[in-house]
mmCIF file of C-alpha atoms in Angstrom:
data_model
loop_
_atom_site.group_PDB
_atom_site.id
_atom_site.type_symbol
_atom_site.label_atom_id
_atom_site.label_comp_id
_atom_site.label_asym_id
_atom_site.label_seq_id
_atom_site.Cartn_x
_atom_site.Cartn_y
_atom_site.Cartn_z
ATOM 1 C CA UNK V 333 -0.097 0.088 0.334
ATOM 2 C CA UNK V 334 1.885 3.064 -1.228
ATOM 3 C CA UNK V 335 -0.358 5.970 -0.276
ATOM 4 C CA UNK V 336 -0.060 8.534 -2.290
ATOM 5 C CA UNK V 337 2.583 8.776 -4.920
ATOM 6 C CA UNK V 338 3.660 11.990 -7.063
ATOM 7 C CA UNK V 339 5.869 11.994 -10.197
ATOM 8 C CA UNK V 340 8.288 13.635 -10.608
ATOM 9 C CA UNK V 341 9.914 14.512 -7.590
ATOM 10 C CA UNK V 342 12.012 17.604 -9.137
ATOM 11 C CA UNK V 343 11.839 19.421 -12.005
ATOM 12 C CA UNK V 344 13.163 22.026 -14.209
ATOM 13 C CA UNK V 345 11.283 23.747 -16.817
ATOM 14 C CA UNK V 346 11.930 27.027 -19.047
ATOM 15 C CA UNK V 347 9.188 29.409 -19.458
ATOM 16 C CA UNK V 348 6.720 28.289 -22.013
ATOM 17 C CA UNK V 349 7.525 24.843 -21.678
ATOM 18 C CA UNK V 350 4.505 22.255 -20.941
ATOM 19 C CA UNK V 351 4.706 19.164 -18.525
ATOM 20 C CA UNK V 352 2.192 17.159 -16.666
ATOM 21 C CA UNK V 353 2.428 16.197 -12.902
ATOM 22 C CA UNK V 354 1.051 12.869 -12.036
ATOM 23 C CA UNK V 355 -0.541 12.104 -8.762
ATOM 24 C CA UNK V 356 -1.504 8.173 -7.908
ATOM 25 C CA UNK V 357 -3.532 6.975 -4.656
ATOM 26 C CA UNK V 358 -3.967 3.086 -4.043
ATOM 27 C CA UNK V 359 -6.540 3.942 -1.371
ATOM 28 C CA UNK V 360 -9.879 3.934 -3.604
ATOM 29 C CA UNK V 361 -10.578 7.205 -2.255
ATOM 30 C CA UNK V 362 -13.086 9.376 -4.386
ATOM 31 C CA UNK V 363 -11.725 12.831 -3.942
ATOM 32 C CA UNK V 364 -8.058 14.233 -5.236
ATOM 33 C CA UNK V 365 -6.651 17.830 -4.806
ATOM 34 C CA UNK V 366 -3.860 19.588 -6.206
ATOM 35 C CA UNK V 367 -2.011 22.041 -3.684
ATOM 36 C CA UNK V 368 0.863 24.504 -4.297
ATOM 37 C CA UNK V 369 3.055 25.739 -1.390
ATOM 38 C CA UNK V 370 5.119 28.766 -1.714
ATOM 39 C CA UNK V 371 7.388 30.212 0.876
ATOM 40 C CA UNK V 372 5.405 32.124 3.970
ATOM 41 C CA UNK V 373 2.012 31.003 2.525
ATOM 42 C CA UNK V 374 -0.075 28.022 3.342
ATOM 43 C CA UNK V 375 -1.248 25.316 0.952
ATOM 44 C CA UNK V 376 -3.577 26.673 -1.565
ATOM 45 C CA UNK V 377 -5.971 24.810 -3.548
ATOM 46 C CA UNK V 378 -5.424 24.602 -7.435
ATOM 47 C CA UNK V 379 -8.117 21.826 -8.638
ATOM 48 C CA UNK V 380 -9.757 19.246 -7.296
ATOM 49 C CA UNK V 381 -12.082 16.376 -7.940
ATOM 50 C CA UNK V 382 -14.889 14.540 -6.250
ATOM 51 C CA UNK V 383 -14.714 11.689 -8.491
ATOM 52 C CA UNK V 384 -13.729 9.816 -11.811
ATOM 53 C CA UNK V 385 -14.356 12.198 -14.784
ATOM 54 C CA UNK V 386 -14.775 15.203 -12.585
ATOM 55 C CA UNK V 387 -12.898 17.928 -11.713
ATOM 56 C CA UNK V 388 -13.545 21.822 -10.451
ATOM 57 C CA UNK V 389 -11.348 24.644 -9.439
ATOM 58 C CA UNK V 390 -10.021 25.605 -6.433
ATOM 59 C CA UNK V 391 -8.370 28.955 -4.878
ATOM 60 C CA UNK V 392 -5.763 29.537 -7.335
ATOM 61 C CA UNK V 393 -6.360 27.614 -10.752
ATOM 62 C CA UNK V 394 -5.070 29.926 -13.324
ATOM 63 C CA UNK V 395 -2.235 28.522 -15.603
ATOM 64 C CA UNK V 396 -3.485 24.869 -14.764
ATOM 65 C CA UNK V 397 -5.314 22.348 -16.185
ATOM 66 C CA UNK V 398 -6.099 18.912 -14.723
ATOM 67 C CA UNK V 399 -7.778 15.568 -15.900
ATOM 68 C CA UNK V 400 -9.205 12.253 -13.551
ATOM 69 C CA UNK V 401 -9.605 9.947 -16.264
ATOM 70 C CA UNK V 402 -9.224 7.183 -13.818
ATOM 71 C CA UNK V 403 -10.314 7.290 -10.318
ATOM 72 C CA UNK V 404 -6.592 6.340 -9.101
ATOM 73 C CA UNK V 405 -5.069 9.184 -11.182
ATOM 74 C CA UNK V 406 -5.151 13.019 -10.908
ATOM 75 C CA UNK V 407 -2.930 14.799 -13.645
ATOM 76 C CA UNK V 408 -1.820 18.447 -13.253
ATOM 77 C CA UNK V 409 -1.030 20.036 -16.245
ATOM 78 C CA UNK V 410 0.983 23.053 -17.043
ATOM 79 C CA UNK V 411 0.446 24.251 -20.660
ATOM 80 C CA UNK V 412 3.161 27.051 -20.521
ATOM 81 C CA UNK V 413 5.205 27.399 -17.855
ATOM 82 C CA UNK V 414 5.650 30.728 -15.912
ATOM 83 C CA UNK V 415 8.370 31.632 -13.212
ATOM 84 C CA UNK V 416 5.212 32.307 -11.167
ATOM 85 C CA UNK V 417 4.929 28.665 -10.983
ATOM 86 C CA UNK V 418 7.828 27.784 -9.538
ATOM 87 C CA UNK V 419 6.585 26.304 -6.315
ATOM 88 C CA UNK V 420 5.974 22.678 -4.530
ATOM 89 C CA UNK V 421 3.182 20.787 -5.726
ATOM 90 C CA UNK V 422 1.732 18.338 -3.459
ATOM 91 C CA UNK V 423 -1.386 16.061 -3.999
ATOM 92 C CA UNK V 424 -4.036 14.712 -1.496
ATOM 93 C CA UNK V 425 -7.064 11.997 -1.542
ATOM 94 C CA UNK V 426 -9.563 11.673 0.438
ATOM 95 C CA UNK V 427 -12.014 8.931 0.997
ATOM 96 C CA UNK V 428 -14.919 11.108 1.152
ATOM 97 C CA UNK V 429 -15.623 15.058 0.945
ATOM 98 C CA UNK V 430 -13.644 17.780 2.696
ATOM 99 C CA UNK V 431 -14.788 16.558 6.252
ATOM 100 C CA UNK V 432 -12.489 13.504 5.971
ATOM 101 C CA UNK V 433 -8.721 13.391 6.401
ATOM 102 C CA UNK V 434 -6.969 14.271 3.724
ATOM 103 C CA UNK V 435 -3.400 11.922 2.530
ATOM 104 C CA UNK V 436 -0.735 13.617 1.015
ATOM 105 C CA UNK V 437 1.828 12.956 -1.593
ATOM 106 C CA UNK V 438 5.592 13.593 -0.924
ATOM 107 C CA UNK V 439 5.218 16.605 -3.238
ATOM 108 C CA UNK V 440 6.975 17.733 -6.451
ATOM 109 C CA UNK V 441 9.601 20.597 -6.728
ATOM 110 C CA UNK V 442 9.183 22.509 -9.751
ATOM 111 C CA UNK V 443 11.413 25.143 -10.926
ATOM 112 C CA UNK V 444 10.374 27.218 -13.928
ATOM 113 C CA UNK V 445 13.553 29.505 -15.323
ATOM 114 C CA UNK I 743 -11.310 35.620 0.575
ATOM 115 C CA UNK I 744 -11.046 33.510 3.582
ATOM 116 C CA UNK I 745 -8.474 34.580 5.993
ATOM 117 C CA UNK I 746 -7.254 31.943 8.324
ATOM 118 C CA UNK I 747 -4.138 32.991 10.358
ATOM 119 C CA UNK I 748 -1.692 30.954 12.855
ATOM 120 C CA UNK I 749 0.168 32.297 15.653
ATOM 121 C CA UNK I 750 2.798 32.318 16.305
ATOM 122 C CA UNK I 751 4.826 31.588 12.857
ATOM 123 C CA UNK I 752 7.398 30.206 14.580
ATOM 124 C CA UNK I 753 8.227 29.015 18.168
ATOM 125 C CA UNK I 754 11.275 27.299 19.893
ATOM 126 C CA UNK I 755 10.925 25.654 23.513
ATOM 127 C CA UNK I 756 12.820 23.438 25.530
ATOM 128 C CA UNK I 757 12.390 19.706 25.692
ATOM 129 C CA UNK I 758 9.472 19.100 28.437
ATOM 130 C CA UNK I 759 8.156 22.279 27.890
ATOM 131 C CA UNK I 760 4.229 22.390 27.410
ATOM 132 C CA UNK I 761 3.342 24.934 24.282
ATOM 133 C CA UNK I 762 0.516 25.871 22.940
ATOM 134 C CA UNK I 763 -0.467 27.908 19.475
ATOM 135 C CA UNK I 764 -3.500 29.292 17.811
ATOM 136 C CA UNK I 765 -5.361 29.178 14.549
ATOM 137 C CA UNK I 766 -7.789 32.107 13.751
ATOM 138 C CA UNK I 767 -10.637 31.822 11.344
ATOM 139 C CA UNK I 768 -14.102 33.071 10.121
ATOM 140 C CA UNK I 769 -16.512 32.797 12.799
ATOM 141 C CA UNK I 770 -19.668 32.833 10.454
ATOM 142 C CA UNK I 771 -20.113 29.900 7.980
ATOM 143 C CA UNK I 772 -18.078 27.450 10.030
ATOM 144 C CA UNK I 773 -18.152 24.070 9.028
ATOM 145 C CA UNK I 774 -14.915 22.181 10.149
ATOM 146 C CA UNK I 775 -11.293 22.894 11.106
ATOM 147 C CA UNK I 776 -8.531 20.486 10.724
ATOM 148 C CA UNK I 777 -5.199 20.360 12.179
ATOM 149 C CA UNK I 778 -2.152 18.762 10.287
ATOM 150 C CA UNK I 779 1.083 18.109 11.320
ATOM 151 C CA UNK I 780 3.903 18.327 8.478
ATOM 152 C CA UNK I 781 7.566 17.193 9.359
ATOM 153 C CA UNK I 782 10.509 18.452 7.247
ATOM 154 C CA UNK I 783 11.084 16.523 4.253
ATOM 155 C CA UNK I 784 7.703 14.689 4.578
ATOM 156 C CA UNK I 785 4.133 15.065 3.717
ATOM 157 C CA UNK I 786 1.558 16.756 6.073
ATOM 158 C CA UNK I 787 -0.227 13.986 8.192
ATOM 159 C CA UNK I 788 -3.816 14.521 9.980
ATOM 160 C CA UNK I 789 -4.025 15.212 13.604
ATOM 161 C CA UNK I 790 -7.476 15.990 14.140
ATOM 162 C CA UNK I 791 -10.677 17.384 12.432
ATOM 163 C CA UNK I 792 -13.283 19.223 14.430
ATOM 164 C CA UNK I 793 -16.905 20.217 13.764
ATOM 165 C CA UNK I 794 -18.643 21.075 16.840
ATOM 166 C CA UNK I 795 -18.167 24.209 19.150
ATOM 167 C CA UNK I 796 -16.336 23.398 22.563
ATOM 168 C CA UNK I 797 -14.873 20.450 20.824
ATOM 169 C CA UNK I 798 -11.817 18.863 22.171
ATOM 170 C CA UNK I 799 -9.594 16.367 20.655
ATOM 171 C CA UNK I 800 -6.743 14.436 21.893
ATOM 172 C CA UNK I 801 -3.664 12.426 20.561
ATOM 173 C CA UNK I 802 -1.206 11.204 22.619
ATOM 174 C CA UNK I 803 0.428 14.608 24.084
ATOM 175 C CA UNK I 804 -1.395 16.653 21.465
ATOM 176 C CA UNK I 805 -4.845 18.088 22.090
ATOM 177 C CA UNK I 806 -6.992 20.804 20.288
ATOM 178 C CA UNK I 807 -10.023 22.877 21.294
ATOM 179 C CA UNK I 808 -12.322 24.652 19.212
ATOM 180 C CA UNK I 809 -14.264 27.875 19.760
ATOM 181 C CA UNK I 810 -16.380 28.725 16.307
ATOM 182 C CA UNK I 811 -18.175 31.472 17.704
ATOM 183 C CA UNK I 812 -15.234 33.526 18.165
ATOM 184 C CA UNK I 813 -13.141 31.657 15.543
ATOM 185 C CA UNK I 814 -10.136 30.144 17.233
ATOM 186 C CA UNK I 815 -8.590 27.066 17.883
ATOM 187 C CA UNK I 816 -5.815 25.989 19.956
ATOM 188 C CA UNK I 817 -3.331 23.371 19.724
ATOM 189 C CA UNK I 818 -1.836 22.295 23.022
ATOM 190 C CA UNK I 819 1.523 20.165 23.280
ATOM 191 C CA UNK I 820 2.068 18.558 26.616
ATOM 192 C CA UNK I 821 5.848 17.888 27.363
ATOM 193 C CA UNK I 822 6.921 18.680 24.214
ATOM 194 C CA UNK I 823 9.794 16.150 22.719
ATOM 195 C CA UNK I 824 12.594 16.778 19.683
ATOM 196 C CA UNK I 825 10.228 14.568 17.606
ATOM 197 C CA UNK I 826 7.437 17.269 18.055
ATOM 198 C CA UNK I 827 9.307 19.391 15.948
ATOM 199 C CA UNK I 828 7.485 19.933 13.062
ATOM 200 C CA UNK I 829 4.934 22.585 11.242
ATOM 201 C CA UNK I 830 1.541 22.631 12.488
ATOM 202 C CA UNK I 831 -1.021 23.624 9.841
ATOM 203 C CA UNK I 832 -4.873 24.524 10.196
ATOM 204 C CA UNK I 833 -7.423 24.357 7.753
ATOM 205 C CA UNK I 834 -10.647 25.884 7.594
ATOM 206 C CA UNK I 835 -13.498 24.426 5.868
ATOM 207 C CA UNK I 836 -16.898 26.809 5.513
ATOM 208 C CA UNK I 837 -20.080 25.426 4.517
ATOM 209 C CA UNK I 838 -20.485 27.443 1.316
ATOM 210 C CA UNK I 839 -17.917 26.105 -0.836
ATOM 211 C CA UNK I 840 -16.334 23.121 0.636
ATOM 212 C CA UNK I 841 -12.819 23.576 0.160
ATOM 213 C CA UNK I 842 -10.119 23.832 2.810
ATOM 214 C CA UNK I 843 -8.256 27.104 3.329
ATOM 215 C CA UNK I 844 -4.869 26.278 5.051
ATOM 216 C CA UNK I 845 -3.025 28.665 7.535
ATOM 217 C CA UNK I 846 0.514 29.094 6.680
ATOM 218 C CA UNK I 847 1.627 27.269 9.745
ATOM 219 C CA UNK I 848 3.449 27.291 13.056
ATOM 220 C CA UNK I 849 6.946 26.014 12.803
ATOM 221 C CA UNK I 850 7.566 24.741 16.129
ATOM 222 C CA UNK I 851 11.143 23.388 17.133
ATOM 223 C CA UNK I 852 11.818 21.647 20.297
ATOM 224 C CA UNK I 853 15.630 21.595 21.793
ATOM 225 C CA UNK I 854 16.732 18.801 23.776
#
């Protein structure tokens, strides 16, 4: 039981490049979330999903897209990376809605030059 | 924009000291408050989910109280140990949007 895993762990991008971050969970959780964490700020929700095939915007969705084609995977895409997207990205999942505990992945550190 | 504030930002205590810190959140439209513990180089781990005014939760030496009417929660650590060193996050959930809003965390350092 791996819990929540994220790929890759670290990536350097040039401005304008695109990439996809993968989050996978093996706990059969319905809800999945993508957060970004920046110095001096709390975790901020980018997008979330309440089930396979559904996605919704969070607090800071601009510049990101997501897909949840399979229940166990939640992909975060950056179509044209910008230096402002330099951050640490955390994925989380929870068995039910936001009243239930969220289980976090180890994070992906992204540097956009 | 919902504001969730945690204080202090950082705290340094000696092993054996008891300590507490605060999470402040909007008192209207309250639905739930989460507490997480985040060790360096690891992922946040859940401590408590609190929903009722006056709620008290306990896990070992860590406990939390909740006052939804005035919009704050306290996290207490009794007899701090070096392994308690971590950032403690609170997250507020209102009854409107269903999304957790995290505070910036309190970084606790416990010296042996």
